Each structure stands twice: as C-alpha cells, then as structure tokens.
JSON list of C-alpha atoms in Angstrom, two decimals:
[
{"chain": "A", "resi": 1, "resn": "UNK", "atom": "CA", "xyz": [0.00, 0.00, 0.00]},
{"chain": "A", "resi": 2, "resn": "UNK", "atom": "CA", "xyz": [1.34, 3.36, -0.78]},
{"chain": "A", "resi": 3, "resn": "UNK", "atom": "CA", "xyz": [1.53, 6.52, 1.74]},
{"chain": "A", "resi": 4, "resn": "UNK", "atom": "CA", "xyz": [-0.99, 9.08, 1.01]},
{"chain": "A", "resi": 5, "resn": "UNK", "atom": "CA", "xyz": [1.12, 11.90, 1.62]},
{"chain": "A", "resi": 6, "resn": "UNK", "atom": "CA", "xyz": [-1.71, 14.53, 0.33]},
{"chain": "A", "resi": 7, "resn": "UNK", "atom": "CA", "xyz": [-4.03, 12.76, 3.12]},
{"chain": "A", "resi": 8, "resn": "UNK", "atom": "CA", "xyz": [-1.26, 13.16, 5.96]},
{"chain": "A", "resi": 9, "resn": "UNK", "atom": "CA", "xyz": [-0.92, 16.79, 4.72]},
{"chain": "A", "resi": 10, "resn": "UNK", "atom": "CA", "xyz": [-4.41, 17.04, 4.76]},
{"chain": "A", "resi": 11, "resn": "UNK", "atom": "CA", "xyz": [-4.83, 15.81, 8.32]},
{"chain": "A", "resi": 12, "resn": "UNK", "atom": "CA", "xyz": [-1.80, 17.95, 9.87]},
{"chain": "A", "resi": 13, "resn": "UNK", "atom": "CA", "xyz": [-3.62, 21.07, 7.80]},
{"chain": "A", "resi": 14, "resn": "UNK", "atom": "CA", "xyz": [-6.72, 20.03, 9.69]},
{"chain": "A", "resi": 15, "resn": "UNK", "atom": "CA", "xyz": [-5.55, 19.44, 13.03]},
{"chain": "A", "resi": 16, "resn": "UNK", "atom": "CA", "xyz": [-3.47, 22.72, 13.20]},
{"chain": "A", "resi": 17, "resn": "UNK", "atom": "CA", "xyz": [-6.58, 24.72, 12.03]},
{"chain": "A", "resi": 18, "resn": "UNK", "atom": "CA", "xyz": [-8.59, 23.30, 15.10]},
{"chain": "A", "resi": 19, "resn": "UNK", "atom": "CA", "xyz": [-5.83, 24.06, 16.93]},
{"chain": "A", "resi": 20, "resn": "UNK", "atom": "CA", "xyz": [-6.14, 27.80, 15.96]},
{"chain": "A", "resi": 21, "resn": "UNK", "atom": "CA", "xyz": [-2.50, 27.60, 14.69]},
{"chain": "A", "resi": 22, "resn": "UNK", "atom": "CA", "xyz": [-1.00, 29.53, 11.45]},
{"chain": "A", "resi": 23, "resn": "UNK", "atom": "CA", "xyz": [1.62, 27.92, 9.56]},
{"chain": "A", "resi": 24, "resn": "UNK", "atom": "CA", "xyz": [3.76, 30.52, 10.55]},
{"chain": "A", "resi": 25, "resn": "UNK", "atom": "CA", "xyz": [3.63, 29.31, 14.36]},
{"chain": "A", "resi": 26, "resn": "UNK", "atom": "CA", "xyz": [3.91, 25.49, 13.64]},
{"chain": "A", "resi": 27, "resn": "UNK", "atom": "CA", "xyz": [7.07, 26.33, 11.34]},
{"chain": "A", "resi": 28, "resn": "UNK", "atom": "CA", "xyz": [8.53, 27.94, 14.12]},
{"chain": "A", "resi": 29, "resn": "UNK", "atom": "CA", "xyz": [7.47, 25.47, 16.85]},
{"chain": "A", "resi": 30, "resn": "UNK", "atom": "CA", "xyz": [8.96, 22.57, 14.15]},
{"chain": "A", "resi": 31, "resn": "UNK", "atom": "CA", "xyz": [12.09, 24.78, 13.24]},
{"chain": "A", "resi": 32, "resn": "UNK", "atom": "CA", "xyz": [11.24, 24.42, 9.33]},
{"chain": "A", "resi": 33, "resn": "UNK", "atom": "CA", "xyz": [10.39, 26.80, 6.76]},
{"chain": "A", "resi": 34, "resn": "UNK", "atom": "CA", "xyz": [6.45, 27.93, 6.49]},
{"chain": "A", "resi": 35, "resn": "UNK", "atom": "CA", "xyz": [7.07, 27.01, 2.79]},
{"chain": "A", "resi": 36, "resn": "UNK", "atom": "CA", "xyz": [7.77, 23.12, 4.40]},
{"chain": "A", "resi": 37, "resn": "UNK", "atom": "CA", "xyz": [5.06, 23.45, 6.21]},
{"chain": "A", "resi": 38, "resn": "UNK", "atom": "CA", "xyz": [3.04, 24.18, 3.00]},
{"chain": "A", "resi": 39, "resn": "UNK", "atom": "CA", "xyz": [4.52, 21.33, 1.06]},
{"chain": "A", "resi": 40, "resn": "UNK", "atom": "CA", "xyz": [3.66, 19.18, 3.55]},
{"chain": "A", "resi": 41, "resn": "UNK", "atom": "CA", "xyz": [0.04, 20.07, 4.11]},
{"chain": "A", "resi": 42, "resn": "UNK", "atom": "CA", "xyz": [-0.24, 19.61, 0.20]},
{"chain": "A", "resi": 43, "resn": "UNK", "atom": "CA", "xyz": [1.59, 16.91, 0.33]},
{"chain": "A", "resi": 44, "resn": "UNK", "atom": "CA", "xyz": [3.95, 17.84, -2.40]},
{"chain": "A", "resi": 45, "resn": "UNK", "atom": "CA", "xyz": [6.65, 16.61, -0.14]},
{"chain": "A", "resi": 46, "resn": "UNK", "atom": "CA", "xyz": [7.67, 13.40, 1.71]},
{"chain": "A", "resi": 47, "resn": "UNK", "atom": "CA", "xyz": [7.46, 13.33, 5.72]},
{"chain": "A", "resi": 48, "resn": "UNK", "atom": "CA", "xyz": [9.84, 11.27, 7.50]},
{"chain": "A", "resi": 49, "resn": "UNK", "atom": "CA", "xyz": [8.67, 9.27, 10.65]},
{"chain": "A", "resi": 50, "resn": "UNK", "atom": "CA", "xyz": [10.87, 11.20, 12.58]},
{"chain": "A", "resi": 51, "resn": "UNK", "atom": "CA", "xyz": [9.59, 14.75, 10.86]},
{"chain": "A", "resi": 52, "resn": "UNK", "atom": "CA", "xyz": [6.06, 12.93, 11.63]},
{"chain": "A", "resi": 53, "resn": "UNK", "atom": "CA", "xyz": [6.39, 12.39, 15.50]},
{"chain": "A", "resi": 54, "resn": "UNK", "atom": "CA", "xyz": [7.61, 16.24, 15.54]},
{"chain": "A", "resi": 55, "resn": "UNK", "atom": "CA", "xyz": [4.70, 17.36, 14.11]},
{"chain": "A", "resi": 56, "resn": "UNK", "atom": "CA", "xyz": [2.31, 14.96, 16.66]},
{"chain": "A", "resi": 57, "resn": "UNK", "atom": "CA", "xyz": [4.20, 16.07, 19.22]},
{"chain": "A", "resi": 58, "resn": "UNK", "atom": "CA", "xyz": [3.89, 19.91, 18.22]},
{"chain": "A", "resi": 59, "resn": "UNK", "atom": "CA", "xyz": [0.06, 19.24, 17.75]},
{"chain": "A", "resi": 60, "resn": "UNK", "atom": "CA", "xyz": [-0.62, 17.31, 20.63]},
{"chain": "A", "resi": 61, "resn": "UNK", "atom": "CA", "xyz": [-1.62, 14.26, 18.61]},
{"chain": "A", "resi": 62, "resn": "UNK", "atom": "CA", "xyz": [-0.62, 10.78, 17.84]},
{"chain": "A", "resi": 63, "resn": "UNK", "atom": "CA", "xyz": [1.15, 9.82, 14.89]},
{"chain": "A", "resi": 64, "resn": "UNK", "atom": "CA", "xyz": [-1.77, 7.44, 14.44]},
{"chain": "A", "resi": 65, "resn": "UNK", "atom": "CA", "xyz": [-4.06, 10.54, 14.08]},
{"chain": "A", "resi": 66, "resn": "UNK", "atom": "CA", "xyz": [-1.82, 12.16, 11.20]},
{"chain": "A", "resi": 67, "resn": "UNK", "atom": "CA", "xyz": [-1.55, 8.61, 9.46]},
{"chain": "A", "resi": 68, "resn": "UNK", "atom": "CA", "xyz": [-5.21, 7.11, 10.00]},
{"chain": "A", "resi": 69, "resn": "UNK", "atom": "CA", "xyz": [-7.34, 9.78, 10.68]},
{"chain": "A", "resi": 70, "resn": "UNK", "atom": "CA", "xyz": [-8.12, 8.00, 14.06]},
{"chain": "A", "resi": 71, "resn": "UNK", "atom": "CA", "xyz": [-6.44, 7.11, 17.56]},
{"chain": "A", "resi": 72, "resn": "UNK", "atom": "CA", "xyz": [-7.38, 4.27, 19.07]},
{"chain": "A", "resi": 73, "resn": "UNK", "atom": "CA", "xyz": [-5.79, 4.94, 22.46]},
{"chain": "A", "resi": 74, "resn": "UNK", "atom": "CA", "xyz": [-7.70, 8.77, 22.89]},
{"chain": "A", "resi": 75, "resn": "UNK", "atom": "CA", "xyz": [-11.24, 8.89, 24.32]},
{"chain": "A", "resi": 76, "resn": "UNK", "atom": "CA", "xyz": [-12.03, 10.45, 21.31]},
{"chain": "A", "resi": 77, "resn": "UNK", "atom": "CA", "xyz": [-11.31, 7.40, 18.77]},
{"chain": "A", "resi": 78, "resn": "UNK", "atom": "CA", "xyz": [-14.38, 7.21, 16.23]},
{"chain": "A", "resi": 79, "resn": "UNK", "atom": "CA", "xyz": [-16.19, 10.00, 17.99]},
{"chain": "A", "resi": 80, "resn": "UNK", "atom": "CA", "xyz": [-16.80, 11.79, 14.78]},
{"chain": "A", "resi": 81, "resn": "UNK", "atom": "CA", "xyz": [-17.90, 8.95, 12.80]},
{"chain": "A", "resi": 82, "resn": "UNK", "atom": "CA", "xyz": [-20.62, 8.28, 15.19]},
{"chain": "A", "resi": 83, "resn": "UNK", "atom": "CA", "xyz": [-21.50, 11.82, 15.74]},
{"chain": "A", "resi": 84, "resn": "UNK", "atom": "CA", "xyz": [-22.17, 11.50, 11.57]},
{"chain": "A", "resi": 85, "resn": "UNK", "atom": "CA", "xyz": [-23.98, 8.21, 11.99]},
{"chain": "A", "resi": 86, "resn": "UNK", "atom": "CA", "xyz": [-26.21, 9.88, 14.60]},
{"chain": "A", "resi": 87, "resn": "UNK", "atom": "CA", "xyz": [-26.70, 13.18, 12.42]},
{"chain": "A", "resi": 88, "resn": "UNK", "atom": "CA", "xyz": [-28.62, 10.84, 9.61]},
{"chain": "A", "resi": 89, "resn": "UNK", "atom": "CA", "xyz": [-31.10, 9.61, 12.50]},
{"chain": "A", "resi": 90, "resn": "UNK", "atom": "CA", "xyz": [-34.54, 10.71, 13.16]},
{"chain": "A", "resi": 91, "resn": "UNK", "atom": "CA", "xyz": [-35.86, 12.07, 16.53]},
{"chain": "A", "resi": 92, "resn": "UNK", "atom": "CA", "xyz": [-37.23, 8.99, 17.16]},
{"chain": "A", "resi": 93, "resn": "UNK", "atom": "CA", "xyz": [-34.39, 6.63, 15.96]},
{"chain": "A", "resi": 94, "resn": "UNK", "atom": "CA", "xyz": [-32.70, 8.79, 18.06]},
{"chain": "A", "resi": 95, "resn": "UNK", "atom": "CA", "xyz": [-34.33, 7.89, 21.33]},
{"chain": "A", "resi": 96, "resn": "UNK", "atom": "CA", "xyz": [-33.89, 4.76, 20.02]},
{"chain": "A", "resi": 97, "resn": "UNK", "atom": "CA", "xyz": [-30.28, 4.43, 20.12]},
{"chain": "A", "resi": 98, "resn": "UNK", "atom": "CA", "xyz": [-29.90, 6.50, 23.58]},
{"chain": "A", "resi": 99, "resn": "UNK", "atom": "CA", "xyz": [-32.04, 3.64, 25.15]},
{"chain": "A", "resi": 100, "resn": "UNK", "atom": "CA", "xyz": [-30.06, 0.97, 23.59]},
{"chain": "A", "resi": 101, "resn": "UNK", "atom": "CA", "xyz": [-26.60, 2.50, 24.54]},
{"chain": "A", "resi": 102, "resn": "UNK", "atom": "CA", "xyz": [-27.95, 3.42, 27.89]},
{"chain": "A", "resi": 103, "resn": "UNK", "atom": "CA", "xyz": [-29.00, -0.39, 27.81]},
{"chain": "A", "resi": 104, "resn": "UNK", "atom": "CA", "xyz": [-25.54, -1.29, 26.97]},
{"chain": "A", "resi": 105, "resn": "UNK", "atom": "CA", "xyz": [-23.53, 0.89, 29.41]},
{"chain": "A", "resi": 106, "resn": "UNK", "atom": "CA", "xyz": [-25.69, -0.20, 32.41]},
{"chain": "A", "resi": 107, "resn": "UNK", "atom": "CA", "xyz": [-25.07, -3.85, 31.90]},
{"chain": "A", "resi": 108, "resn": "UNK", "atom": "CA", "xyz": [-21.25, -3.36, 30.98]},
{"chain": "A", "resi": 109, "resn": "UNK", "atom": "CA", "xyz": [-20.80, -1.67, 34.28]},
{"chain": "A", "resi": 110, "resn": "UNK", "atom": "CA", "xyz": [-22.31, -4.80, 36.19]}
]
C-alpha cells in the first residue's frame, strides 16, 4: 500500500486549524520553513517518521491521528464517525439508540 502523503498533509492542515494555529507558528514550533510546512500540508513533499512524531508532538496528537485519521488509544477514537452516523437519524431513531446505549452501558458496568 502506498503513503498518502496529500491525506497526511491534509490531516496535519486540519488538526493545526482546530488548533487555531497559522503555519507561521507550527514552522517555528517545528524549526522548518512555512514554505515546508506548505509542502507538507499539500503533500507535495515526503514526511519522514521522525519529521512525523515532531509534528504529533507539536500538535498534541498521535502519529496514528496524522496517518489514520483515528487514535485508538484517545477517548475520542471514532467519535466523529458516530456523531455522523447519529446526524442521519430521526428524533425517534434517536431515542432509540440512547435507550439501547444506555442499555448497553448499564449492563457493561455490572
């Protein structure tokens, strides 16, 4: 399987625009030129594993996160995917679900 380097750049675009962050101020917390910083959101360049964990580091992130879209170690692993699931629902399908997750969590804590 190939890296997607335009979805890595992608992701580290994404995560230091939630972050509030300019490329400016991630260059400078990285030590690389805002134009690397734009190649690599682009992904017009390669990104080393090394340049990878500096950047997840820097972001507060896991490597995972830049890489898969996803960490399965944070609380928040598939969060938004089921936040999207939930969107498509009804109000009743809805209540629905709350009573069968409720369902769920009161037996798992048993």
């Amino acid at each position: 399987m190939a890296v997607d380097f335009k979805l890595i750049g992608s992701r580290i675009q994404d995560m230091r625009k939630g972050r509030l962050l300019t490329q400016e101020t991630l260059a400078e917390r990285l030590d690389f030129s805002v134009g690397y910083v734009s190649n690599m959101e682009r992904g017009t360049t390669k990104i080393s594993l090394d340049t990878l964990s500096k950047i997840a580091d820097s972001l507060d992130c896991d490597v995972s996160e830049l890489i898969q879209g996803c960490s399965y170690g944070r609380n928040t692993y598939l969060t938004g995917e089921i936040l999207e699931l939930i969107a498509r629902l009804s109000s009743d399908e809805k209540r629905v679900m709350f009573k069968v997750l409720e369902s769920y969590l009161s037996e798992k804590v048993k």
